[in-house]
């Protein structure tokens, strides 16, 4: 744990979850958390527990759906998949994230 | 519309908490099992955070935490009341007394200071009070007609001067036999106030100068008793009634909401000044003479 990890920025977890489900298809909570850690190359300080309130939040907005299924080790687990409105939402979220990133980039490239 | 769907989901979840709690337990348990297997296979460290904290923030996201907290508070309150009923009783009494007296004070303030008479230009009205010391302790003296006439003929500032004096009258009309709160007013009172009748006519200045005729005295009744005792019947005009053993005739009805000019006095019958000369000497309850 010597290397420095960055916190999960407010509002970015939702997009990460949506994007993960888009690329991986239906996945359980642990799978989503692992995938996010892998993609971030373990530089993200993700508390895996925080995934669950986020999943619920996305369900409440009807962007993802949940279904009980059986995992690879024969355990009952809840599988989440992207809904049609979730797919549309990804585009909107990406757009807004890019806007924020571009704004930040402009600040950071301003000569001192 | 996202917020609407969120609210709907929260409401649905609010009524199925037990089942949803079980589901979350199972889901988190499965997750931790995955974590264990992963570690046993020598996977890198991954943190989950506290299980209890996760469940708590999950629950906050799920149902209606505000309503949950409210219910908890109410349960707690009920328990406390049961625990010390004496203290609770005293507290409730104190509150009710406080609220009650507040309401009373503000009702009075409203009636005395804020509410205006339902007449045109209430701000132009002026009240003159004559106090007479010598007679009947200065309180229950009848209207003093010469004084009114004196003021009327010597003042130039007023558009109209009228007399207003409240009494209780024994009232009889067929089966009705009761005491009515009323007022003796000079004939120009309604005209000066600008009040229009709801039915028939109101008292006119001619009433004052007319020679007292015991059978033909005009009376005006309030809108309230017109509705309560006469079922708002238009045939009430011309009806013969008996007031303090003198006969009179109903000539009209005051408009709804008109309660006279004196605070907290709600006259139900108005009689002309002549009635005073008929009554004079009789022992009736009287307010001080007011002009």
CSV table of C-alpha atoms in Angstrom, one decimal:
chain,number,residue,atom,x,y,z
A,1,UNK,CA,0.0,0.0,0.0
A,2,UNK,CA,3.0,2.2,-0.4
A,3,UNK,CA,1.9,3.8,-3.7
A,4,UNK,CA,-0.6,6.6,-3.6
A,5,UNK,CA,-4.2,6.0,-4.6
A,6,UNK,CA,-6.6,8.7,-5.5
A,7,UNK,CA,-10.1,8.9,-4.0
A,8,UNK,CA,-13.1,8.2,-6.2
A,9,UNK,CA,-14.4,11.6,-7.2
A,10,UNK,CA,-17.9,12.5,-6.4
A,11,UNK,CA,-20.2,11.6,-9.2
A,12,UNK,CA,-17.7,9.5,-11.2
A,13,UNK,CA,-18.6,6.2,-9.7
A,14,UNK,CA,-22.0,6.1,-11.5
A,15,UNK,CA,-20.3,6.6,-14.9
A,16,UNK,CA,-17.7,4.0,-14.1
A,17,UNK,CA,-20.4,1.5,-13.2
A,18,UNK,CA,-22.5,2.2,-16.3
A,19,UNK,CA,-19.5,2.0,-18.6
A,20,UNK,CA,-18.4,-1.3,-17.0
A,21,UNK,CA,-21.8,-2.8,-17.5
A,22,UNK,CA,-21.8,-1.5,-21.1
A,23,UNK,CA,-18.5,-3.3,-21.9
A,24,UNK,CA,-18.9,-6.4,-19.8
A,25,UNK,CA,-22.6,-7.2,-19.9
A,26,UNK,CA,-24.5,-8.4,-16.9
A,27,UNK,CA,-22.3,-8.5,-13.8
A,28,UNK,CA,-22.7,-8.9,-10.0
A,29,UNK,CA,-21.5,-6.2,-7.5
A,30,UNK,CA,-18.2,-7.8,-6.8
A,31,UNK,CA,-17.5,-8.3,-10.5
A,32,UNK,CA,-18.2,-4.6,-11.1
A,33,UNK,CA,-15.9,-3.5,-8.3
A,34,UNK,CA,-13.1,-5.8,-9.4
A,35,UNK,CA,-13.4,-4.6,-13.0
A,36,UNK,CA,-13.2,-0.9,-11.9
A,37,UNK,CA,-10.1,-1.7,-9.8
A,38,UNK,CA,-8.5,-3.5,-12.8
A,39,UNK,CA,-9.3,-0.8,-15.3
A,40,UNK,CA,-8.0,1.8,-13.0
A,41,UNK,CA,-4.9,-0.4,-12.6
A,42,UNK,CA,-5.4,-0.3,-8.8
A,43,UNK,CA,-4.7,3.4,-8.6
A,44,UNK,CA,-8.1,4.1,-7.3
A,45,UNK,CA,-8.9,4.0,-3.6
A,46,UNK,CA,-12.3,2.3,-4.1
A,47,UNK,CA,-14.2,1.1,-1.0
A,48,UNK,CA,-16.0,-1.8,-2.6
A,49,UNK,CA,-19.0,-1.3,-0.3
A,50,UNK,CA,-19.8,2.0,-1.8
A,51,UNK,CA,-20.6,0.2,-5.0
A,52,UNK,CA,-23.9,-0.9,-3.5
A,53,UNK,CA,-25.6,2.4,-2.8
A,54,UNK,CA,-24.4,3.5,-6.2
A,55,UNK,CA,-26.0,0.5,-7.8
A,56,UNK,CA,-29.2,1.2,-5.9
A,57,UNK,CA,-29.2,4.8,-7.0
A,58,UNK,CA,-28.8,3.7,-10.7
A,59,UNK,CA,-31.7,1.2,-10.3
A,60,UNK,CA,-33.9,3.9,-8.8
A,61,UNK,CA,-33.3,6.0,-11.9
A,62,UNK,CA,-34.1,2.9,-14.1
A,63,UNK,CA,-30.7,3.1,-15.8
A,64,UNK,CA,-29.8,-0.4,-14.7
A,65,UNK,CA,-31.9,-3.5,-13.8
A,66,UNK,CA,-31.1,-6.2,-11.3
A,67,UNK,CA,-31.8,-9.9,-11.4
A,68,UNK,CA,-30.9,-12.8,-9.2
A,69,UNK,CA,-28.7,-15.4,-10.9
A,70,UNK,CA,-26.1,-18.0,-10.2
A,71,UNK,CA,-22.4,-17.1,-10.1
A,72,UNK,CA,-19.5,-19.0,-11.4
A,73,UNK,CA,-18.9,-20.7,-8.0
A,74,UNK,CA,-22.6,-21.7,-7.8
A,75,UNK,CA,-23.7,-19.0,-5.5
A,76,UNK,CA,-26.8,-17.0,-5.7
A,77,UNK,CA,-25.8,-13.4,-6.7
A,78,UNK,CA,-27.5,-10.4,-8.0
A,79,UNK,CA,-26.6,-9.5,-11.6
A,80,UNK,CA,-26.9,-6.0,-12.9
A,81,UNK,CA,-27.4,-5.1,-16.5
A,82,UNK,CA,-27.7,-1.8,-18.4
A,83,UNK,CA,-31.2,-0.7,-19.5
A,84,UNK,CA,-32.0,1.1,-22.6
A,85,UNK,CA,-32.3,4.5,-20.8
A,86,UNK,CA,-29.0,3.7,-19.1
A,87,UNK,CA,-27.4,3.4,-22.5
A,88,UNK,CA,-28.6,6.8,-23.4
A,89,UNK,CA,-27.5,8.2,-20.1
A,90,UNK,CA,-23.9,7.0,-20.7
A,91,UNK,CA,-23.7,9.4,-23.7
A,92,UNK,CA,-25.0,12.3,-21.6
A,93,UNK,CA,-22.6,11.4,-18.7
A,94,UNK,CA,-19.6,11.1,-21.0
A,95,UNK,CA,-20.4,14.5,-22.5
A,96,UNK,CA,-20.7,16.2,-19.2
A,97,UNK,CA,-17.5,14.5,-17.9
A,98,UNK,CA,-15.6,15.6,-20.9
A,99,UNK,CA,-16.8,19.1,-20.4
A,100,UNK,CA,-15.5,19.1,-16.8
A,101,UNK,CA,-12.2,17.5,-17.8
A,102,UNK,CA,-11.7,20.0,-20.6
A,103,UNK,CA,-12.4,22.9,-18.2
A,104,UNK,CA,-9.9,21.5,-15.7
A,105,UNK,CA,-7.4,20.9,-18.5
A,106,UNK,CA,-7.6,24.6,-19.5
A,107,UNK,CA,-6.9,25.6,-15.9
A,108,UNK,CA,-3.9,23.3,-15.7
A,109,UNK,CA,-2.3,24.4,-18.9
A,110,UNK,CA,-2.6,28.1,-18.2
A,111,UNK,CA,1.0,29.4,-18.0
A,112,UNK,CA,2.0,30.4,-14.5
B,1,UNK,CA,-38.2,12.8,-14.5
B,2,UNK,CA,-35.4,10.9,-12.8
B,3,UNK,CA,-36.2,12.3,-9.4
B,4,UNK,CA,-39.8,11.1,-9.8
B,5,UNK,CA,-38.7,7.6,-10.5
B,6,UNK,CA,-36.3,7.7,-7.6
B,7,UNK,CA,-39.0,8.9,-5.3
B,8,UNK,CA,-41.3,6.2,-6.5
B,9,UNK,CA,-38.7,3.5,-6.0
B,10,UNK,CA,-38.0,4.9,-2.5
B,11,UNK,CA,-41.7,4.8,-1.6
B,12,UNK,CA,-42.0,1.2,-2.9
B,13,UNK,CA,-38.9,0.2,-0.9
B,14,UNK,CA,-40.3,1.9,2.2
B,15,UNK,CA,-43.1,-0.7,2.4
B,16,UNK,CA,-40.9,-3.8,1.8
B,17,UNK,CA,-38.0,-3.1,4.1
B,18,UNK,CA,-37.7,-6.4,5.8
B,19,UNK,CA,-37.5,-8.4,2.5
B,20,UNK,CA,-35.1,-5.9,1.0
B,21,UNK,CA,-32.9,-6.0,4.1
B,22,UNK,CA,-32.6,-9.8,3.7
B,23,UNK,CA,-31.7,-9.3,0.0
B,24,UNK,CA,-29.0,-6.8,0.8
B,25,UNK,CA,-27.6,-9.2,3.5
B,26,UNK,CA,-27.4,-12.0,1.0
B,27,UNK,CA,-25.9,-9.8,-1.7
B,28,UNK,CA,-23.2,-8.4,0.6
B,29,UNK,CA,-22.5,-11.9,2.0
B,30,UNK,CA,-21.9,-13.2,-1.6
B,31,UNK,CA,-19.6,-10.2,-2.2
B,32,UNK,CA,-17.5,-11.0,0.9
B,33,UNK,CA,-17.3,-14.7,-0.2
B,34,UNK,CA,-16.0,-13.5,-3.6
B,35,UNK,CA,-13.4,-11.4,-1.8
B,36,UNK,CA,-12.3,-14.3,0.4
B,37,UNK,CA,-11.9,-16.6,-2.6
B,38,UNK,CA,-9.9,-13.9,-4.4
B,39,UNK,CA,-7.6,-13.5,-1.4
B,40,UNK,CA,-7.1,-17.2,-1.0
B,41,UNK,CA,-6.0,-17.3,-4.6
B,42,UNK,CA,-3.4,-14.7,-3.6
B,43,UNK,CA,-5.2,-11.7,-5.2
B,44,UNK,CA,-4.1,-8.1,-4.4
B,45,UNK,CA,-5.6,-6.2,-1.5
B,46,UNK,CA,-9.0,-4.7,-1.9
B,47,UNK,CA,-10.9,-2.8,0.7
B,48,UNK,CA,-14.6,-3.2,1.3
B,49,UNK,CA,-15.2,-0.8,4.1
B,50,UNK,CA,-17.4,-1.6,7.0
B,51,UNK,CA,-20.4,-3.9,6.3
B,52,UNK,CA,-22.6,-2.0,8.8
B,53,UNK,CA,-21.7,1.3,7.2
B,54,UNK,CA,-22.4,0.0,3.8
B,55,UNK,CA,-25.8,-1.3,4.9
B,56,UNK,CA,-26.5,2.1,6.6
B,57,UNK,CA,-25.7,4.2,3.5
B,58,UNK,CA,-27.6,1.7,1.4
B,59,UNK,CA,-30.6,2.0,3.6
B,60,UNK,CA,-30.4,5.8,3.4
B,61,UNK,CA,-30.4,5.6,-0.4
B,62,UNK,CA,-33.3,3.1,-0.4
B,63,UNK,CA,-36.4,4.0,1.5
B,64,UNK,CA,-37.7,7.3,3.0
B,65,UNK,CA,-35.1,8.0,5.8
B,66,UNK,CA,-37.0,11.1,6.7
B,67,UNK,CA,-40.2,9.2,7.4
B,68,UNK,CA,-38.2,6.5,9.2
B,69,UNK,CA,-36.6,9.1,11.5
B,70,UNK,CA,-40.0,10.7,12.1
B,71,UNK,CA,-41.6,7.3,13.1
B,72,UNK,CA,-38.6,6.6,15.4
B,73,UNK,CA,-39.0,10.0,17.0
B,74,UNK,CA,-42.7,9.5,17.6
B,75,UNK,CA,-42.1,6.1,19.1
B,76,UNK,CA,-39.5,7.5,21.3
B,77,UNK,CA,-41.9,10.3,22.3
B,78,UNK,CA,-44.7,7.9,23.1
B,79,UNK,CA,-42.3,5.8,25.2
B,80,UNK,CA,-41.2,8.9,27.2
B,81,UNK,CA,-44.8,9.9,27.8
B,82,UNK,CA,-45.7,6.4,29.1
B,83,UNK,CA,-42.6,6.5,31.3
B,84,UNK,CA,-43.5,9.7,33.1
B,85,UNK,CA,-47.2,10.4,32.6
B,86,UNK,CA,-47.3,13.1,35.3
B,87,UNK,CA,-44.6,15.2,33.7
B,88,UNK,CA,-46.2,14.7,30.3
B,89,UNK,CA,-49.6,15.8,31.5
B,90,UNK,CA,-48.1,19.0,33.0
B,91,UNK,CA,-46.2,19.7,29.8
B,92,UNK,CA,-49.3,19.2,27.6
B,93,UNK,CA,-51.4,21.4,30.0
B,94,UNK,CA,-48.7,24.1,29.9
B,95,UNK,CA,-48.6,24.0,26.2
B,96,UNK,CA,-52.3,24.2,25.7
B,97,UNK,CA,-52.6,27.1,28.2
B,98,UNK,CA,-49.9,28.9,26.4
B,99,UNK,CA,-51.3,28.4,23.0
B,100,UNK,CA,-54.8,29.2,24.2
B,101,UNK,CA,-53.9,32.5,25.9
B,102,UNK,CA,-51.8,33.5,22.8
B,103,UNK,CA,-54.8,32.8,20.6
B,104,UNK,CA,-57.1,34.8,22.9
B,105,UNK,CA,-54.7,37.8,23.0
B,106,UNK,CA,-54.3,37.9,19.2
B,107,UNK,CA,-58.0,37.4,18.6
B,108,UNK,CA,-58.6,40.5,20.8
B,109,UNK,CA,-55.8,42.4,19.1
B,110,UNK,CA,-57.3,41.6,15.8
B,111,UNK,CA,-60.8,42.7,16.8
B,112,UNK,CA,-59.7,45.9,18.6
B,113,UNK,CA,-56.8,47.1,16.4
B,114,UNK,CA,-56.7,45.4,13.0
B,115,UNK,CA,-60.2,44.6,11.9
B,116,UNK,CA,-62.1,47.5,10.3
B,117,UNK,CA,-65.9,48.0,10.1
B,118,UNK,CA,-67.4,46.6,7.0
B,119,UNK,CA,-68.5,50.0,5.8
B,120,UNK,CA,-67.2,52.4,3.2
B,121,UNK,CA,-64.2,54.6,4.5
B,122,UNK,CA,-64.1,53.2,8.0
B,123,UNK,CA,-61.1,55.5,8.7
B,124,UNK,CA,-63.4,58.5,8.6
B,125,UNK,CA,-65.4,57.4,11.6
B,126,UNK,CA,-65.0,59.1,14.9
B,127,UNK,CA,-66.4,58.0,18.2
B,128,UNK,CA,-67.5,60.5,20.8
B,129,UNK,CA,-68.2,59.2,24.3
B,130,UNK,CA,-70.2,61.2,26.9
B,131,UNK,CA,-69.7,60.1,30.5
B,132,UNK,CA,-72.3,61.2,33.0
B,133,UNK,CA,-71.2,61.0,36.6
B,134,UNK,CA,-74.2,62.0,38.5
B,135,UNK,CA,-76.7,59.5,37.3
B,136,UNK,CA,-76.5,55.7,38.0
B,137,UNK,CA,-72.7,55.8,38.7
B,138,UNK,CA,-72.2,57.4,35.3
B,139,UNK,CA,-72.4,54.0,33.5
B,140,UNK,CA,-75.9,52.9,32.8
B,141,UNK,CA,-77.2,56.3,31.8
B,142,UNK,CA,-79.5,56.4,28.8
B,143,UNK,CA,-78.7,58.4,25.7
B,144,UNK,CA,-78.9,62.1,26.3
B,145,UNK,CA,-80.8,63.5,23.3
B,146,UNK,CA,-80.3,67.2,24.1
B,147,UNK,CA,-76.5,66.7,24.1
B,148,UNK,CA,-76.6,64.9,20.8
B,149,UNK,CA,-78.7,67.7,19.3
B,150,UNK,CA,-76.3,70.3,20.8
B,151,UNK,CA,-73.3,68.6,19.2
B,152,UNK,CA,-75.1,68.2,15.9
B,153,UNK,CA,-76.1,71.9,15.7
B,154,UNK,CA,-72.7,73.2,16.8
B,155,UNK,CA,-70.2,71.1,15.0
B,156,UNK,CA,-69.1,71.7,11.5
B,157,UNK,CA,-66.3,69.1,11.1
B,158,UNK,CA,-68.6,66.0,10.8
B,159,UNK,CA,-70.4,64.8,7.8
B,160,UNK,CA,-73.0,63.1,10.0
B,161,UNK,CA,-73.5,62.5,13.7
B,162,UNK,CA,-75.4,59.5,14.9
B,163,UNK,CA,-76.2,58.0,18.3
B,164,UNK,CA,-75.7,54.3,19.1
B,165,UNK,CA,-76.6,52.7,22.4
B,166,UNK,CA,-76.7,48.9,23.1
B,167,UNK,CA,-79.4,47.2,25.1
B,168,UNK,CA,-80.8,43.8,25.7
B,169,UNK,CA,-84.4,43.5,24.7
B,170,UNK,CA,-87.0,40.9,25.7
B,171,UNK,CA,-88.2,39.9,22.2
B,172,UNK,CA,-91.5,38.1,21.3
B,173,UNK,CA,-92.8,36.9,17.9
B,174,UNK,CA,-95.4,34.2,18.0
B,175,UNK,CA,-93.5,31.2,19.3
B,176,UNK,CA,-90.2,33.0,19.7
B,177,UNK,CA,-89.7,34.3,23.2
B,178,UNK,CA,-86.2,35.3,24.1
B,179,UNK,CA,-83.7,38.1,25.0
B,180,UNK,CA,-82.1,39.8,22.0
B,181,UNK,CA,-79.0,41.8,22.1
B,182,UNK,CA,-79.8,45.1,20.3
B,183,UNK,CA,-79.1,48.7,19.8
B,184,UNK,CA,-81.0,51.9,19.8
B,185,UNK,CA,-79.7,54.1,17.0
B,186,UNK,CA,-80.6,57.5,15.7
B,187,UNK,CA,-82.3,57.5,12.3
B,188,UNK,CA,-79.3,58.7,10.4
B,189,UNK,CA,-76.9,56.0,11.8
B,190,UNK,CA,-77.1,53.6,8.8
B,191,UNK,CA,-77.1,56.4,6.3
B,192,UNK,CA,-74.0,58.0,7.9
B,193,UNK,CA,-72.2,54.6,7.9
B,194,UNK,CA,-73.2,54.0,4.3
B,195,UNK,CA,-74.6,50.5,5.1
B,196,UNK,CA,-77.0,49.1,2.6
B,197,UNK,CA,-79.9,46.7,3.6
B,198,UNK,CA,-79.9,43.0,2.7
B,199,UNK,CA,-83.7,43.2,2.6
B,200,UNK,CA,-86.3,45.9,2.9
B,201,UNK,CA,-85.0,49.2,4.3
B,202,UNK,CA,-82.9,50.3,7.2
B,203,UNK,CA,-83.8,53.1,9.7
B,204,UNK,CA,-84.0,56.5,8.2
B,205,UNK,CA,-83.6,60.1,9.6
B,206,UNK,CA,-87.4,60.4,9.3
B,207,UNK,CA,-87.7,57.9,12.1
B,208,UNK,CA,-86.2,60.2,14.6
B,209,UNK,CA,-88.6,63.1,14.0
B,210,UNK,CA,-91.7,60.9,13.7
B,211,UNK,CA,-94.0,61.2,16.6
B,212,UNK,CA,-93.8,58.1,18.7
B,213,UNK,CA,-96.5,55.7,17.6
B,214,UNK,CA,-96.4,52.6,19.8
B,215,UNK,CA,-97.9,50.4,17.2
B,216,UNK,CA,-95.8,51.6,14.3
B,217,UNK,CA,-92.3,51.6,15.6
B,218,UNK,CA,-89.8,50.4,12.9
B,219,UNK,CA,-87.3,47.7,13.7
B,220,UNK,CA,-84.4,46.3,11.7
B,221,UNK,CA,-83.0,42.9,12.4
B,222,UNK,CA,-79.6,41.5,11.8
B,223,UNK,CA,-78.8,39.2,9.0
B,224,UNK,CA,-77.9,36.5,11.5
B,225,UNK,CA,-81.3,36.2,13.2
B,226,UNK,CA,-83.0,36.7,9.8
B,227,UNK,CA,-81.3,33.4,8.7
B,228,UNK,CA,-81.5,31.6,12.1
B,229,UNK,CA,-85.0,32.4,13.2
B,230,UNK,CA,-86.8,33.4,10.0
B,231,UNK,CA,-85.0,31.0,7.5
B,232,UNK,CA,-84.1,34.0,5.4
B,233,UNK,CA,-87.7,34.4,4.4
B,234,UNK,CA,-88.4,37.6,2.4
B,235,UNK,CA,-91.9,37.8,4.0
B,236,UNK,CA,-90.2,38.9,7.3
B,237,UNK,CA,-90.6,42.6,6.2
B,238,UNK,CA,-93.8,43.9,7.6
B,239,UNK,CA,-94.0,41.3,10.4
B,240,UNK,CA,-95.3,42.5,13.8
B,241,UNK,CA,-93.1,41.8,16.8
B,242,UNK,CA,-93.0,42.7,20.4
B,243,UNK,CA,-90.0,44.3,22.0
B,244,UNK,CA,-89.9,45.0,25.7
B,245,UNK,CA,-93.7,44.7,25.6
B,246,UNK,CA,-94.0,47.3,22.9
B,247,UNK,CA,-95.1,46.4,19.4
B,248,UNK,CA,-92.9,47.1,16.4
B,249,UNK,CA,-92.7,46.2,12.8
B,250,UNK,CA,-89.7,44.7,11.0
B,251,UNK,CA,-88.8,46.9,8.1
B,252,UNK,CA,-85.5,45.5,7.0
B,253,UNK,CA,-82.4,43.3,7.4
B,254,UNK,CA,-78.8,44.5,7.8
B,255,UNK,CA,-76.2,43.1,5.4
B,256,UNK,CA,-74.3,39.9,6.3
B,257,UNK,CA,-71.2,40.6,8.3
B,258,UNK,CA,-72.4,43.9,9.7
B,259,UNK,CA,-72.0,43.6,13.5
B,260,UNK,CA,-72.6,47.2,14.6
B,261,UNK,CA,-70.0,49.8,15.5
B,262,UNK,CA,-69.0,48.7,19.0
B,263,UNK,CA,-66.3,45.9,19.4
B,264,UNK,CA,-67.6,42.6,20.7
B,265,UNK,CA,-71.2,43.8,20.7
B,266,UNK,CA,-73.2,42.0,18.0
B,267,UNK,CA,-76.7,43.6,18.0
B,268,UNK,CA,-79.5,41.5,16.5
B,269,UNK,CA,-82.1,44.1,16.5
B,270,UNK,CA,-82.0,47.9,15.8
B,271,UNK,CA,-84.6,50.3,17.1
B,272,UNK,CA,-85.0,54.0,16.5
B,273,UNK,CA,-84.3,56.7,19.2
B,274,UNK,CA,-88.1,57.0,19.8
B,275,UNK,CA,-87.9,53.7,21.6
B,276,UNK,CA,-85.7,55.3,24.2
B,277,UNK,CA,-88.4,57.7,25.2
B,278,UNK,CA,-90.8,54.8,25.5
B,279,UNK,CA,-88.3,52.9,27.6
B,280,UNK,CA,-87.1,55.8,29.7
B,281,UNK,CA,-87.5,55.1,33.3
B,282,UNK,CA,-87.7,51.4,32.9
B,283,UNK,CA,-84.9,49.4,34.4
B,284,UNK,CA,-83.2,47.9,31.4
B,285,UNK,CA,-79.5,47.0,31.1
B,286,UNK,CA,-77.8,49.8,29.3
B,287,UNK,CA,-74.4,50.6,28.0
B,288,UNK,CA,-73.1,54.2,28.4
B,289,UNK,CA,-74.4,56.7,25.9
B,290,UNK,CA,-72.3,56.6,22.8
B,291,UNK,CA,-72.5,59.0,19.9
